[in-house]
Amino acid sequence: MSSVAVLTPESFAEHRSGLKDQDMSGCVPEDEAYIPTYLEAFPPLPEKGAPGEKTGEPASAWGGKIRPIKASVITQVFHVPLEERRYKDNSQFGEGEEAKVCLDIMQRTGAHIELSLAKDQGLSIMVTGKLESVMKARKEIVARLQTQASATVAIPKEHHRFVIGKNGEKLQDLELKTATKIAIPRPDDPSANIRITGTKEGIEKARHEILLISAEQDKRAVERVSLEKAFHPFIAGAHNRLVQELSQETGARISIPPPSLPKDEIVITGEKEAVALALSRIRAIYDDKKRKTTTISVEVKKSQHKYIIGPKGNTLQEILETTGVSVEMPPLDSGSETIILRGEPDKLGPALTQVYAKAKSVMVVEVTAPAWLHRFIIGKKGQNIGRITQQLPRVHIEFTDGEERISLEGPTEEVEQAQAQIQEIIKDLLVRMDYTEVIIDQRFHRHLIGKNGANINRIKEQYKVSVRIPQDSERSGLVRIEGDPKGVQLARRELIEMVQRMENERTKDLIVEQKFHRTIIGQKGEKIKEVRDKFPEVIINFPDPSQKSDIVQLRGPKNEVEKCGKFLQKIIADLIENSFSLSVPIFKQFHKNIIGKGGANIKKIREETNTKIDLPTENSNSEMILITGKKSYCEAARDRILAIQRELANIKETEVAIPARLHNSLIGSKGCLVRSIMEDCGGVHIHFPSEGSGSDKVTIRGPVGEVEKAKKQLLQLAEEKQVNNFTAELQAKPEYHKFLIGRGGANIRRVRDKTGARIIFPSPDDTEQELITIVGKEEAVRQAQKELECLVKNLDDVVEDNMVVDVRHHRHFVCRRGQVLRELAEEYGGVAVSFPRTGANSQRVTLKGAKDCVEAAKKRIQEIIEDLESQVSVEVAIPQRYHRAIMGPKGCRIQLITREHEVQIKFPEREDSAAGQKRQEAPPQENGEVSPEAEFVARKCDIITIAGRVEKCELAKAALLALVPITEDVEVSYELHRYIIGQKGSGIRKMMEEYEVNIWVPQPEKQLDVIKVTGLVANMERAKQGLLDRVKELQAEQADRALRSFKVTMSVDPKFHPKIIGRKGAVISQIRKDHDVSIQFPDKGDEQQDLIVILGYERNAEEASQAIRQLVAEWQEMVSQDVHLDPRTHARIIGARGKAIRKLMEEFKVDIRFPQPGSDEPDKVTVTGLPETVDNAIDHLLNLEEEYMLSVTETETLAAYMKPPSRYGGGGGAGADDGSGGPAKGFVVRDAPWNAAGNKQAPDMSSAEDFPTFGTSVAPKQASAWGPKKF
């Protein structure tokens, strides 16, 4: 029910007209709006009382009782007797199988089940939930908790389908209601027995229901009667009305086969009496019509038959209805044209007249028109033919594709009109249109069309013709041109000329390496576009990258193709020349020096040599720098890079003459021979000339001593190759390689010295890790191979041995995750060394591996033990602030010393900050480091301990002291200190990282002109030079800042400031950008609001000032005029997001300002600009206002009619002119409770007394202004 405050116009009219015969006090004249009373507008609800109690009052306006809403949740309770319970174990009620079954049913159905045990041990079950859930749960409970019985009921086989119902719904419903399982035999089963399974009570209910259904069907009957098909329309009646009336009168269902079905049988079903009555009535109609009717036959053209039949046979039904005559039509798929009319003799004449009228009501006419004209007759988007079909909507016009005819179908008069109009169009088109056909080889079609149809579209637009080029699939060369006769001939001539040019075209293939294709095309095709613009008649086709083809195809006029080919070949030659590349090996530690500060060095080399230089990434192990460009430029860049390396280190370069024919054999398979020499000689670089150059010079570069060693080995190897070049290969497990080489290469050197052969082991990057190569004279190679095979064989013989190691030394071997044991395994052919577990108190150590490896490992372990027993500790005092520098990045320096001198180095714990503060004698700290000037006093945290043999400890101590940094002063002006430190220390941090030094800047309050640099001697000079270079840069920047700080102050009227700034700062940003200056406008609170300050170079500042003065001068010539425009048009003039007004301002070169919301003059619009442009803009605005006001007035008038003022609201309509002008009063009632005397406040919406809930009673409150409560 809707809210009680609803008042419809109808009910209000009832009250106003006095329908209820109530006296209305305070009546008003009829021409004024009537104000209803509160009780009339909101009638009270009926009083609470007994059903049927008469109150003696008139019926309430609210009508009858409110219908109760059915609850969606129901509860059913049923009982299972003890003898029918399936589970009778009562020892633990609620925990047995019954509880489990109920829980499962609840989860599956969503219903809530409660079990209880009665005194007679029967089971009471309460099921709560939605109706469907309760019924399903009940069925499952009965099936699973109650013992099941079964019974059969026999009913006639033909009644079974009524028990099942549509889609089995009736059977399912019956099973749910009775909580049983009903099994109905299949249609092919001769049995008529239906089996019911469930409880006794459920079986009885189901049996009763089934018998009721069968009894109901016994009362029904089915009759089938065969009557001639020709008389069926008389029985059915026009539009089946007669048979429907018969069904309603008798209550029987009558089924007559449709006309399209050749069956004579009519089926009648229903109650026996109803069926008998219907059958007698049908037979009476049949006998009557058979006696009275006769037939006549007429011939009508087959094409007209459909008009006699009408849509869905309606015309035949109309004839039957008006004349009582049945018209029998031959089947549409037969060739017969004979129509039979059956009816009473006096009615056959009118029926025949109607048949002929219907046949001739529609005519079909064919108009001859050339097929090529069809689309012109139809017109663009169907415009021409659309005009005809709009005037004559009942005419159907059909164009047959490829045929020279147009079919028109419809009423005779309209078809004749349409025919005349189409013939007129055809005549006109034949006069001013022409067509021609040209045979053009299909291979030229796509060139005639052009890219994206460019060529053919140009011809169409230029000559106003239509050109039809057949699809490739049609395999036709016939091109059709249609349009203006002159345009057709011109288009034909141009197409033929294009074909002739294409026939004279030449195709040329250029072989261009695919890697150059992208370079020739350029980014986004810019470079190839330049080539195409230069040779517009040449088509250049590049192969698809996936084809991996090098062929670039050129097609076009012969001369142009030749010129384009030469031009491209020149580009390719330049690319090939510029794509020369060479690799330069540079020691990794010098890469950063070649790059230079901020990439300065590498950038300079690239620019001056015009080459591309690529360095390997920091985490790469490669030392090769790749240079790409012209050969001469690449060599120049290489020489400059090598020169930088020579300056930085003691690098020597020498050349060795070795015959070119030996180069490949010296390099070896995958470079293994030359790599072995480079590794053996401390990483020197050996560079062989490029293959085919014919040069004999081999370059060796590296430290002086290592270069000589490499030169000697290379010459020796070359001599061996010349004398007798023999190579052999040997397989050995990779873990044996280190043992075969021996410590410091001792084992392999012994074999080399003994045999004279060179033995090369694979590098970590080689794929064949087991392959060892032996090179030299055949006799020497055989001997070395024999010795190595013997060693490998011994390594393959695994033995196990023991040795005694004092328990106190065990920790040394197993600490640091067994690092010493891992080193032993790597060095001695993978020998496995096992120490006893901690706490076992055993001194026995087990070694397992090859015999020679085990013996060598035992010997090495013994040496380590001797070192440990002869170990001493040496202390070295180095200030703690240097410890981190000594360790190096990730402790790399200290690890190197430890490995080289076989010692252990222990650093002390760092002194915490609290302890440092307690030391009163502690030196001051600046920049996070102790001042270098402080006098050094050794503390516990400064002592580094070295453990090892005496002589090795001394060497390690000397190495540590060599790593202690030195401190030097660099004179730097105090003013520059903060620039050197940089933002958040970034500048000084970058320098410290680049030069590997510590830079100490004194505190600002000291104002010292010195900076202290602390670091290793090797890094000190570079760091000092870098710092001085930075000082020069800063001084240059200071001088530049001084020049840039030239100041120009100019006075500009504040009203021009917004114009100078421009929209979103566009104007001022452009001035700043063009003149490279800073422009500052006065703040709101400044006294001098007209001053603008310009900062920059003197010349730039003056130019910017002049630019601003020029703008102001232009604006001073401008005038401002106000124009009054209706505010209702403002939004349309401004447009969406100001788009329209911006366009208008750009067009007239003026500024237009609209009033702000709430302005005193909402219609005032200000236009600013040059006088003539302002006048033009105002005229345009006034024209726009006039145009938009027409639309506004029309909209408002339409709105007034669409939403007329309320009859009862007291406003609008005629009353709008009475001068009241106030807002609508809304809905008003008289004698409302809130208007009662003494009640000045509105009712409390939250009060249960003022607004009671339906169905509850509240005690009445005395002296309530709302009157008696109605519940």
PDB file of N, CA and C in Angstrom, residues 878-895 897 907 910 929 944 959-967 992 995-999 1014-1017 1019-1020:
ATOM      1  N   ILE A 878      96.814   1.212  13.520  1.00  0.00           N
ATOM      2  CA  ILE A 878      96.354   2.100  12.442  1.00  0.00           C
ATOM      3  C   ILE A 878      95.072   2.762  12.942  1.00  0.00           C
ATOM      4  N   PRO A 879      94.959   4.102  12.870  1.00  0.00           N
ATOM      5  CA  PRO A 879      93.741   4.775  13.363  1.00  0.00           C
ATOM      6  C   PRO A 879      92.469   4.133  12.787  1.00  0.00           C
ATOM      7  N   GLN A 880      91.496   3.996  13.658  1.00  0.00           N
ATOM      8  CA  GLN A 880      90.262   3.298  13.269  1.00  0.00           C
ATOM      9  C   GLN A 880      89.577   3.943  12.067  1.00  0.00           C
ATOM     10  N   ARG A 881      89.744   5.257  11.923  1.00  0.00           N
ATOM     11  CA  ARG A 881      89.056   5.925  10.813  1.00  0.00           C
ATOM     12  C   ARG A 881      89.560   5.457   9.451  1.00  0.00           C
ATOM     13  N   TYR A 882      90.768   4.798   9.407  1.00  0.00           N
ATOM     14  CA  TYR A 882      91.305   4.298   8.143  1.00  0.00           C
ATOM     15  C   TYR A 882      90.955   2.832   7.881  1.00  0.00           C
ATOM     16  N   HIS A 883      90.343   2.172   8.860  1.00  0.00           N
ATOM     17  CA  HIS A 883      90.110   0.723   8.723  1.00  0.00           C
ATOM     18  C   HIS A 883      89.239   0.397   7.517  1.00  0.00           C
ATOM     19  N   ARG A 884      88.204   1.190   7.332  1.00  0.00           N
ATOM     20  CA  ARG A 884      87.280   0.900   6.215  1.00  0.00           C
ATOM     21  C   ARG A 884      87.997   1.052   4.873  1.00  0.00           C
ATOM     22  N   ALA A 885      88.854   2.080   4.754  1.00  0.00           N
ATOM     23  CA  ALA A 885      89.601   2.290   3.508  1.00  0.00           C
ATOM     24  C   ALA A 885      90.567   1.141   3.253  1.00  0.00           C
ATOM     25  N   ILE A 886      91.177   0.622   4.335  1.00  0.00           N
ATOM     26  CA  ILE A 886      92.124  -0.492   4.186  1.00  0.00           C
ATOM     27  C   ILE A 886      91.404  -1.746   3.709  1.00  0.00           C
ATOM     28  N   MET A 887      90.210  -1.982   4.273  1.00  0.00           N
ATOM     29  CA  MET A 887      89.452  -3.177   3.872  1.00  0.00           C
ATOM     30  C   MET A 887      89.065  -3.139   2.398  1.00  0.00           C
ATOM     31  N   GLY A 888      88.709  -1.949   1.906  1.00  0.00           N
ATOM     32  CA  GLY A 888      88.298  -1.836   0.517  1.00  0.00           C
ATOM     33  C   GLY A 888      86.848  -2.276   0.327  1.00  0.00           C
ATOM     34  N   PRO A 889      86.317  -2.107  -0.873  1.00  0.00           N
ATOM     35  CA  PRO A 889      84.922  -2.491  -1.144  1.00  0.00           C
ATOM     36  C   PRO A 889      84.708  -3.979  -0.885  1.00  0.00           C
ATOM     37  N   LYS A 890      83.753  -4.278   0.004  1.00  0.00           N
ATOM     38  CA  LYS A 890      83.411  -5.663   0.380  1.00  0.00           C
ATOM     39  C   LYS A 890      84.626  -6.447   0.885  1.00  0.00           C
ATOM     40  N   GLY A 891      85.602  -5.727   1.451  1.00  0.00           N
ATOM     41  CA  GLY A 891      86.773  -6.391   2.039  1.00  0.00           C
ATOM     42  C   GLY A 891      87.720  -6.974   1.022  1.00  0.00           C
ATOM     43  N   CYS A 892      87.673  -6.475  -0.240  1.00  0.00           N
ATOM     44  CA  CYS A 892      88.482  -7.090  -1.299  1.00  0.00           C
ATOM     45  C   CYS A 892      89.984  -6.943  -1.052  1.00  0.00           C
ATOM     46  N   ARG A 893      90.420  -5.770  -0.524  1.00  0.00           N
ATOM     47  CA  ARG A 893      91.870  -5.549  -0.324  1.00  0.00           C
ATOM     48  C   ARG A 893      92.416  -6.471   0.762  1.00  0.00           C
ATOM     49  N   ILE A 894      91.674  -6.584   1.843  1.00  0.00           N
ATOM     50  CA  ILE A 894      92.161  -7.411   2.958  1.00  0.00           C
ATOM     51  C   ILE A 894      92.167  -8.880   2.572  1.00  0.00           C
ATOM     52  N   GLN A 895      91.188  -9.295   1.719  1.00  0.00           N
ATOM     53  CA  GLN A 895      91.151 -10.687   1.252  1.00  0.00           C
ATOM     54  C   GLN A 895      92.363 -10.996   0.384  1.00  0.00           C
ATOM     55  N   ILE A 897      95.383  -9.563   0.577  1.00  0.00           N
ATOM     56  CA  ILE A 897      96.562  -9.691   1.452  1.00  0.00           C
ATOM     57  C   ILE A 897      96.539 -11.041   2.162  1.00  0.00           C
ATOM     58  N   PHE A 907      90.316  -7.402  12.604  1.00  0.00           N
ATOM     59  CA  PHE A 907      90.108  -5.987  12.920  1.00  0.00           C
ATOM     60  C   PHE A 907      89.385  -5.876  14.256  1.00  0.00           C
ATOM     61  N   ARG A 910      84.488  -1.687  16.564  1.00  0.00           N
ATOM     62  CA  ARG A 910      84.426  -0.219  16.474  1.00  0.00           C
ATOM     63  C   ARG A 910      83.995   0.356  17.812  1.00  0.00           C
ATOM     64  N   GLU A 929      84.046  12.593   9.994  1.00  0.00           N
ATOM     65  CA  GLU A 929      85.374  11.980  10.111  1.00  0.00           C
ATOM     66  C   GLU A 929      86.209  12.778  11.106  1.00  0.00           C
ATOM     67  N   ILE A 944      95.115  -3.664  14.878  1.00  0.00           N
ATOM     68  CA  ILE A 944      94.769  -4.757  13.960  1.00  0.00           C
ATOM     69  C   ILE A 944      95.724  -5.906  14.242  1.00  0.00           C
ATOM     70  N   ALA A 959     102.193  -4.550   3.939  1.00  0.00           N
ATOM     71  CA  ALA A 959     101.125  -4.339   2.951  1.00  0.00           C
ATOM     72  C   ALA A 959      99.989  -3.507   3.542  1.00  0.00           C
ATOM     73  N   LEU A 960      99.657  -3.760   4.833  1.00  0.00           N
ATOM     74  CA  LEU A 960      98.590  -3.001   5.493  1.00  0.00           C
ATOM     75  C   LEU A 960      98.988  -1.537   5.633  1.00  0.00           C
ATOM     76  N   LEU A 961     100.213  -1.308   6.068  1.00  0.00           N
ATOM     77  CA  LEU A 961     100.679   0.069   6.265  1.00  0.00           C
ATOM     78  C   LEU A 961     100.718   0.831   4.933  1.00  0.00           C
ATOM     79  N   ALA A 962     100.998   0.064   3.859  1.00  0.00           N
ATOM     80  CA  ALA A 962     101.004   0.707   2.535  1.00  0.00           C
ATOM     81  C   ALA A 962      99.612   1.178   2.129  1.00  0.00           C
ATOM     82  N   LEU A 963      98.572   0.564   2.729  1.00  0.00           N
ATOM     83  CA  LEU A 963      97.195   0.941   2.410  1.00  0.00           C
ATOM     84  C   LEU A 963      96.693   2.099   3.255  1.00  0.00           C
ATOM     85  N   VAL A 964      97.479   2.534   4.253  1.00  0.00           N
ATOM     86  CA  VAL A 964      97.048   3.651   5.100  1.00  0.00           C
ATOM     87  C   VAL A 964      97.075   4.924   4.254  1.00  0.00           C
ATOM     88  N   PRO A 965      95.979   5.637   4.180  1.00  0.00           N
ATOM     89  CA  PRO A 965      95.944   6.824   3.322  1.00  0.00           C
ATOM     90  C   PRO A 965      96.760   7.975   3.877  1.00  0.00           C
ATOM     91  N   ILE A 966      97.162   8.860   2.956  1.00  0.00           N
ATOM     92  CA  ILE A 966      97.873  10.077   3.345  1.00  0.00           C
ATOM     93  C   ILE A 966      96.908  11.250   3.200  1.00  0.00           C
ATOM     94  N   THR A 967      97.238  12.362   3.811  1.00  0.00           N
ATOM     95  CA  THR A 967      96.370  13.551   3.764  1.00  0.00           C
ATOM     96  C   THR A 967      97.146  14.719   3.184  1.00  0.00           C
ATOM     97  N   MET A 992      84.321  11.530  -4.033  1.00  0.00           N
ATOM     98  CA  MET A 992      84.993  10.525  -3.203  1.00  0.00           C
ATOM     99  C   MET A 992      84.888   9.139  -3.830  1.00  0.00           C
ATOM    100  N   TYR A 995      87.219   9.081  -7.197  1.00  0.00           N
ATOM    101  CA  TYR A 995      88.683   9.073  -7.007  1.00  0.00           C
ATOM    102  C   TYR A 995      89.131   8.162  -5.873  1.00  0.00           C
ATOM    103  N   GLU A 996      88.182   7.494  -5.194  1.00  0.00           N
ATOM    104  CA  GLU A 996      88.488   6.562  -4.105  1.00  0.00           C
ATOM    105  C   GLU A 996      89.332   7.240  -3.020  1.00  0.00           C
ATOM    106  N   VAL A 997      88.900   8.427  -2.606  1.00  0.00           N
ATOM    107  CA  VAL A 997      89.567   9.180  -1.541  1.00  0.00           C
ATOM    108  C   VAL A 997      88.505   9.696  -0.582  1.00  0.00           C
ATOM    109  N   ASN A 998      88.960  10.236   0.551  1.00  0.00           N
ATOM    110  CA  ASN A 998      88.052  10.894   1.488  1.00  0.00           C
ATOM    111  C   ASN A 998      88.359  12.388   1.463  1.00  0.00           C
ATOM    112  N   ILE A 999      87.327  13.206   1.268  1.00  0.00           N
ATOM    113  CA  ILE A 999      87.519  14.664   1.178  1.00  0.00           C
ATOM    114  C   ILE A 999      86.895  15.292   2.411  1.00  0.00           C
ATOM    115  N   THR A1014      92.206  12.881   1.717  1.00  0.00           N
ATOM    116  CA  THR A1014      92.871  11.726   2.321  1.00  0.00           C
ATOM    117  C   THR A1014      92.630  10.511   1.443  1.00  0.00           C
ATOM    118  N   GLY A1015      93.713   9.776   1.112  1.00  0.00           N
ATOM    119  CA  GLY A1015      93.567   8.582   0.280  1.00  0.00           C
ATOM    120  C   GLY A1015      94.901   7.953  -0.003  1.00  0.00           C
ATOM    121  N   LEU A1016      94.894   6.929  -0.850  1.00  0.00           N
ATOM    122  CA  LEU A1016      96.132   6.244  -1.227  1.00  0.00           C
ATOM    123  C   LEU A1016      96.952   7.149  -2.136  1.00  0.00           C
ATOM    124  N   VAL A1017      98.253   6.927  -2.101  1.00  0.00           N
ATOM    125  CA  VAL A1017      99.179   7.755  -2.889  1.00  0.00           C
ATOM    126  C   VAL A1017      98.806   7.700  -4.370  1.00  0.00           C
ATOM    127  N   ASN A1019      95.998   7.378  -5.775  1.00  0.00           N
ATOM    128  CA  ASN A1019      94.775   8.103  -6.135  1.00  0.00           C
ATOM    129  C   ASN A1019      94.863   9.601  -5.838  1.00  0.00           C
ATOM    130  N   MET A1020      95.869  10.002  -5.081  1.00  0.00           N
ATOM    131  CA  MET A1020      95.910  11.363  -4.554  1.00  0.00           C
ATOM    132  C   MET A1020      96.003  12.412  -5.657  1.00  0.00           C
TER     133      MET A1020
END
